[in-house]
Coordinates of C-alpha atoms in Angstrom, one line a residue:
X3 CA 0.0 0.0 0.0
X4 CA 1.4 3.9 -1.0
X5 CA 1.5 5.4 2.0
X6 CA 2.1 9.8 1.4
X7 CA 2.5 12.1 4.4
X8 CA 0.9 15.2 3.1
X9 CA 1.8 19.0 4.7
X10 CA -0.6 21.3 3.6
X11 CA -3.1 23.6 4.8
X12 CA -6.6 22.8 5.8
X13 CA -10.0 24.0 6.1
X14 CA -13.2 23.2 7.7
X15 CA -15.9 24.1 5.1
X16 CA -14.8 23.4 1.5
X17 CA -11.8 21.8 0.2
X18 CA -8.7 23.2 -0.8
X19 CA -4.8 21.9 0.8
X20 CA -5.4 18.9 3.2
X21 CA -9.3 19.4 2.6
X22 CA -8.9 18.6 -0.7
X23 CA -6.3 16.4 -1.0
X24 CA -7.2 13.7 1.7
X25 CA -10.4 12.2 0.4
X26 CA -9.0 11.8 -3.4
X27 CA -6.2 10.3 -2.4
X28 CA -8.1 7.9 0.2
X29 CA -10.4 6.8 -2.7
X30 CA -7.1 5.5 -4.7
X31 CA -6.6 3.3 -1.8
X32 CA -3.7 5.3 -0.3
X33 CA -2.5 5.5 3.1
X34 CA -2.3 9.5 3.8
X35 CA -0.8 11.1 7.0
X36 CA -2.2 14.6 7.1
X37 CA 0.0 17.3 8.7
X38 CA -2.4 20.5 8.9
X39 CA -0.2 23.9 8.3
X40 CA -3.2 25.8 9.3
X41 CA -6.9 25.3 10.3
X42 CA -9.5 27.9 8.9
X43 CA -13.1 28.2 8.5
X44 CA -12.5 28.5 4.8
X45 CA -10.0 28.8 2.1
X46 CA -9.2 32.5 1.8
X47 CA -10.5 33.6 -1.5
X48 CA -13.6 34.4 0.3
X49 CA -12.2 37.4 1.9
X50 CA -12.8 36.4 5.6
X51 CA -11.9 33.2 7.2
X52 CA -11.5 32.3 10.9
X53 CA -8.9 29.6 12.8
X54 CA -5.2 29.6 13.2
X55 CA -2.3 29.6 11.4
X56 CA -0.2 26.5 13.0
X57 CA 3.4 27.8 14.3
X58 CA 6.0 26.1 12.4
X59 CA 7.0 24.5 16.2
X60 CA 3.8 22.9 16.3
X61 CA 3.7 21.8 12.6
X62 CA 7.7 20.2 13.3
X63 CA 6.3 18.4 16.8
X64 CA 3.3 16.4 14.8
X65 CA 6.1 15.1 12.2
X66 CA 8.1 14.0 14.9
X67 CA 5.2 12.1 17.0
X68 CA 5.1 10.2 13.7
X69 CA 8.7 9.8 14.0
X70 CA 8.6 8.2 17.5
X71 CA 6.1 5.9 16.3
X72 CA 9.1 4.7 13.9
X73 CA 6.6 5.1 11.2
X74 CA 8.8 7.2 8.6
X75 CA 10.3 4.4 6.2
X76 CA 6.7 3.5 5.3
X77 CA 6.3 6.5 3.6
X78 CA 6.3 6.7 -0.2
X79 CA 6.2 10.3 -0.6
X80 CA 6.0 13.4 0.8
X81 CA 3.6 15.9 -0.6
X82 CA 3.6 19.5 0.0
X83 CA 1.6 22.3 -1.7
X84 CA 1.2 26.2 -0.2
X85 CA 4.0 27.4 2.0
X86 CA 2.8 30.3 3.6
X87 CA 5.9 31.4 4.5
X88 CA 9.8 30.6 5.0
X89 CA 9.6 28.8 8.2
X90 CA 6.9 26.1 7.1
X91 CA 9.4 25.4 4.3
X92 CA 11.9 24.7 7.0
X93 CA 10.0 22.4 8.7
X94 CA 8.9 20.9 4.8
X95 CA 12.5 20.4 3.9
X96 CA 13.5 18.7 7.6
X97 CA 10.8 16.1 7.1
X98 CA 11.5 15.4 3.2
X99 CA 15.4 14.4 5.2
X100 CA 14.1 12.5 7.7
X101 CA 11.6 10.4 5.5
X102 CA 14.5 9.7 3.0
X103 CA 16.7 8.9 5.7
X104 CA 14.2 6.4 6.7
X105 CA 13.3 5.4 3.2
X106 CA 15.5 6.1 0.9
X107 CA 13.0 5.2 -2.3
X108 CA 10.6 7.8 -1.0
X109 CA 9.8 11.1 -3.4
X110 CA 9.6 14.7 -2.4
X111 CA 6.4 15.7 -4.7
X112 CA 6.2 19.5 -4.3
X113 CA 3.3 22.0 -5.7
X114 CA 4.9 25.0 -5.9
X115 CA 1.7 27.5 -5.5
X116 CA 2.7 31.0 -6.6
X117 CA -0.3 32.4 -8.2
X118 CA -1.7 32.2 -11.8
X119 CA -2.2 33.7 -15.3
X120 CA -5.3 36.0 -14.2
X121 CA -4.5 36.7 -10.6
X122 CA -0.7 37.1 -11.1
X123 CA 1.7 36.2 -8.0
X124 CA -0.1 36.1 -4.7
X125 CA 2.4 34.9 -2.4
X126 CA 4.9 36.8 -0.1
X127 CA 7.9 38.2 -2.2
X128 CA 9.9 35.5 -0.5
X129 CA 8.3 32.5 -1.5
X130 CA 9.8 32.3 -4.9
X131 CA 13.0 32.7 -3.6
X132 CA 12.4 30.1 -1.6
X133 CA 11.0 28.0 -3.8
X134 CA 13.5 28.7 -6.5
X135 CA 16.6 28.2 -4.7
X136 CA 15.9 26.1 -1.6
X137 CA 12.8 23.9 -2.2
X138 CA 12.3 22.7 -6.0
X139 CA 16.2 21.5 -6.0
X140 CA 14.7 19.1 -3.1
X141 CA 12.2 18.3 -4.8
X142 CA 11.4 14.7 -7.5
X143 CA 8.3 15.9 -8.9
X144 CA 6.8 19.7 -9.1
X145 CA 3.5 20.4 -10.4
X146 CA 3.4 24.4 -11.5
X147 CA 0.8 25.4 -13.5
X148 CA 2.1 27.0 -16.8
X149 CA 2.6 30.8 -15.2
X150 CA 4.2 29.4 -12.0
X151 CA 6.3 27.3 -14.3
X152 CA 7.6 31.0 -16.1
X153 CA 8.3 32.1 -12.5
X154 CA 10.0 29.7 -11.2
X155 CA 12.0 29.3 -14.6
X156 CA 12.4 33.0 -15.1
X157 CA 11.1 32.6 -18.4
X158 CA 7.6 33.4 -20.3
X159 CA 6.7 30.0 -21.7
X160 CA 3.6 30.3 -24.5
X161 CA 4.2 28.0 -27.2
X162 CA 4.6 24.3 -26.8
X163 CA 8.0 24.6 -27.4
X164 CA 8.8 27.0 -24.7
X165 CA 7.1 25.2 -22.4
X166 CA 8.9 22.8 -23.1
X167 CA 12.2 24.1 -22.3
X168 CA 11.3 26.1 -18.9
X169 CA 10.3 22.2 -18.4
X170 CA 13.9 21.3 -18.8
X171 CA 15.4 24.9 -16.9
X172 CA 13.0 23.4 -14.0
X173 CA 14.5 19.7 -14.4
X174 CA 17.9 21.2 -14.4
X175 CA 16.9 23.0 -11.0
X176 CA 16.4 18.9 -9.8
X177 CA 13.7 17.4 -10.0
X178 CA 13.5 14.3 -12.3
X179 CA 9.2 14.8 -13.1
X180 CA 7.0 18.0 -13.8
X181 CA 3.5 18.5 -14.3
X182 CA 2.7 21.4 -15.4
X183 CA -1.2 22.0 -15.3
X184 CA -3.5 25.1 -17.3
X185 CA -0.8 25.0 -20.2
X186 CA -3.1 27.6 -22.5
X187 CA -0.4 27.9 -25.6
X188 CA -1.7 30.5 -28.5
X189 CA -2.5 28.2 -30.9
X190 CA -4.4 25.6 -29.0
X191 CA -8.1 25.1 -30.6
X192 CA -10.5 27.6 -29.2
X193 CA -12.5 26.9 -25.9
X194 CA -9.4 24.0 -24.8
X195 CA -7.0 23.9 -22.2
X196 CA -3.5 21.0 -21.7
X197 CA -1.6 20.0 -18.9
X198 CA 1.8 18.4 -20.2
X199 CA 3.9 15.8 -18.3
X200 CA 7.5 15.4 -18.8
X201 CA 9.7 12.4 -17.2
X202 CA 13.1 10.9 -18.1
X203 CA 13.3 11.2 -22.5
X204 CA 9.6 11.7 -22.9
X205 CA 6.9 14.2 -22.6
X206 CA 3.3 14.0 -22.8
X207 CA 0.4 16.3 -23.3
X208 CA -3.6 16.0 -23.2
X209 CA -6.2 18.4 -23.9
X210 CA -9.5 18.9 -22.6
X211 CA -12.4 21.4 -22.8
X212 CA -11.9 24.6 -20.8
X213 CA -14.5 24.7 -18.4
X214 CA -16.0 28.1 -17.6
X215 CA -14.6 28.3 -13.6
X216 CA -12.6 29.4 -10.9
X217 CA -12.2 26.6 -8.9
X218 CA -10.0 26.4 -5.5
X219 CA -8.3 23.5 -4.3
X220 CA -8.4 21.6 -7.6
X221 CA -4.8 22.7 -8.1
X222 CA -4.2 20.2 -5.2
X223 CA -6.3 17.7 -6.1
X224 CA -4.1 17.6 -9.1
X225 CA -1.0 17.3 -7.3
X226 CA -2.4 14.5 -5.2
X227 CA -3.4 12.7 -7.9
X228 CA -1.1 12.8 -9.9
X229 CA 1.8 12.0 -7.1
X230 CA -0.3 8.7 -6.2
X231 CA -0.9 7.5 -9.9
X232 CA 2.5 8.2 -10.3
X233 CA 3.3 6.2 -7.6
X234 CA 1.1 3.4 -8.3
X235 CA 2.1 3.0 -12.0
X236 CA 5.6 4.4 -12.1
X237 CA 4.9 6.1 -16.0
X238 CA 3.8 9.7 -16.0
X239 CA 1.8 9.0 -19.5
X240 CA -0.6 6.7 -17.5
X241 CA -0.4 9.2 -14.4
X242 CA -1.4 12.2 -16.3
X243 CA -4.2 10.4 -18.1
X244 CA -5.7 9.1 -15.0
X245 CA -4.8 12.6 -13.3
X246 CA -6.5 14.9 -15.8
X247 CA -9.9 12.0 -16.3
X248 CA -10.5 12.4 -12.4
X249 CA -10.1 16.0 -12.4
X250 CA -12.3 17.1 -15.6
X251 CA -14.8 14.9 -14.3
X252 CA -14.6 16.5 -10.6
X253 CA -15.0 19.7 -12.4
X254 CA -17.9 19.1 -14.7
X255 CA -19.4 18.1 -11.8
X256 CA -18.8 21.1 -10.0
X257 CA -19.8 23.1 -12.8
X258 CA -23.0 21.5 -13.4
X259 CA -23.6 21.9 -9.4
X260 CA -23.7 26.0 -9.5
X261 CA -21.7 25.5 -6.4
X262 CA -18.3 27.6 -5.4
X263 CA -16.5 24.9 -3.4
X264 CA -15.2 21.5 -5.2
X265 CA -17.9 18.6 -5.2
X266 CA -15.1 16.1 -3.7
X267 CA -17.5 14.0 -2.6
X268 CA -20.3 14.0 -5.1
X269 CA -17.6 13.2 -7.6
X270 CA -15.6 10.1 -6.0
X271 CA -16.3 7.8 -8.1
X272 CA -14.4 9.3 -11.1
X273 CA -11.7 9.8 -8.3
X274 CA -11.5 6.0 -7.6
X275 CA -12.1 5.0 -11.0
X276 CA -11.0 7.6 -14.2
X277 CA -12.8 7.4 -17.4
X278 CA -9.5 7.8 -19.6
X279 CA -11.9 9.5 -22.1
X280 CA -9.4 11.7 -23.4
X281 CA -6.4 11.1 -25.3
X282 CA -3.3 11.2 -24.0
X283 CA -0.2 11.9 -27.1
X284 CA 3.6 11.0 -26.5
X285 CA 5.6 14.1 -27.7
X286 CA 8.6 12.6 -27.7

């Protein structure tokens, strides 16, 4: 059995961080060790939001309860989304050591949330520092959407082809696997949207219809996703088919809800069992 030990926010109402990553995950049939960051009433694109931001202390004692328990070398992966600031990635990057101490197979699979193409960066001015110089080198597999992929990278990918290669500035940074999610290149057919997958010689891409939504959290139901499929079938073709079936679905279902917040529930069995009803084509 996978077994991922997940640091991530989480929220009561909703589902975005550890709220939306849990239940997916779960479905798959995988073991998942949630280590809360913080604990609001809701994510915070609503504008208000109640609970408390976990002190990076605290955050460091749960990871080593689970420690003591001698628990770390069953851990496949650990998975890590918004840092909301430089001590959290401390504590990230001390647990990532300690699990590959313990299991030296295990993969650092890091989200590196920075903003997006609409809402530009929304981060603090130091979390792409951190990110770019102390966390992604850590990291095995990195899922940026396309505009957090040009950040990271310092470069403006649009085409195909320039995604491409801030794929490769990223890979040179250390990881070995990105996933790079809302990849909107200029001459894509109208009204569609791609997320691209690039491990070892090969690259794949799939396209989908763009659905008409803002939806938070599905970012990291991505990540998870795509981090256990990965796990499970060791080939990031089959990953990011599975990945991107689960998610369209999750978010046609959404959509067709008139609902704000991610119908998680409502839409596990495309979570536990993907349609593969798009096409998924090998680049190279």
């Amino acid at each position: 059995m996978t077994t991922i030990l997940s640091i991530q926010s989480s929220v009561a109402y909703g589902h975005v961080g550890n709220s939306a990553a849990v239940f997916p995950l779960q479905r798959l049939g995988v073991e998942v060790w949630p280590v809360n960051t913080v604990h609001f009433s809701n994510h915070t694109g609503y504008g208000a939001w109640r609970g408390p931001l976990l002190a990076a202390d605290d955050v460091r004692e749960v990871i080593t309860g689970i420690e003591e328990r001698e628990a770390m070398p069953e851990i496949d992966a650990v998975l890590s989304g918004y840092q909301g600031g430089e001590e959290i990635g401390d504590v990230i990057l001390d647990a990532v050591t300690r699990v590959k101490a313990a299991n030296p197979a295990a993969i650092y699979a890091c989200d590196p949330v920075m903003g997006n193409a609409k809402s530009g960066c929304f981060v603090h001015p130091a979390i792409p520092v951190l990110l770019r110089e102390r966390v992604v080198p850590r990291a095995d597999l990195i899922t940026p959407n396309q505009f957090e992929l040009g950040y990271l990278t310092e470069t403006e990918p649009e085409s195909l082809d320039d995604t491409l290669a801030s794929v490769e500035k990223a890979r040179d940074m250390g990881p070995s696997t990105v996933l790079v999610t809302s990849v909107l290149r200029p001459d894509r057919p109208e009204g569609t949207i791609e997320m691209l997958a690039v491990a070892g010689d090969h690259a794949w891409i799939v396209q989908t219809p763009q659905l008409p939504m803002k939806a938070n959290g599905s970012g990291d139901v991505t990540a998870a996703l795509f981090t256990a499929h990965l796990l499970e079938s060791g080939d990031a073709g089959v990953a990011l088919g599975r990945t991107v079936s689960s998610v369209f679905d999750l978010l046609q279902l959404t959509l067709d809800s008139g609902r704000r917040e991610l119908q998680l529930v409502q839409a596990q069995a495309a979570l536990a069992a993907p349609q593969m009803q798009f096409e998924v084509e090998q680049l190279n």
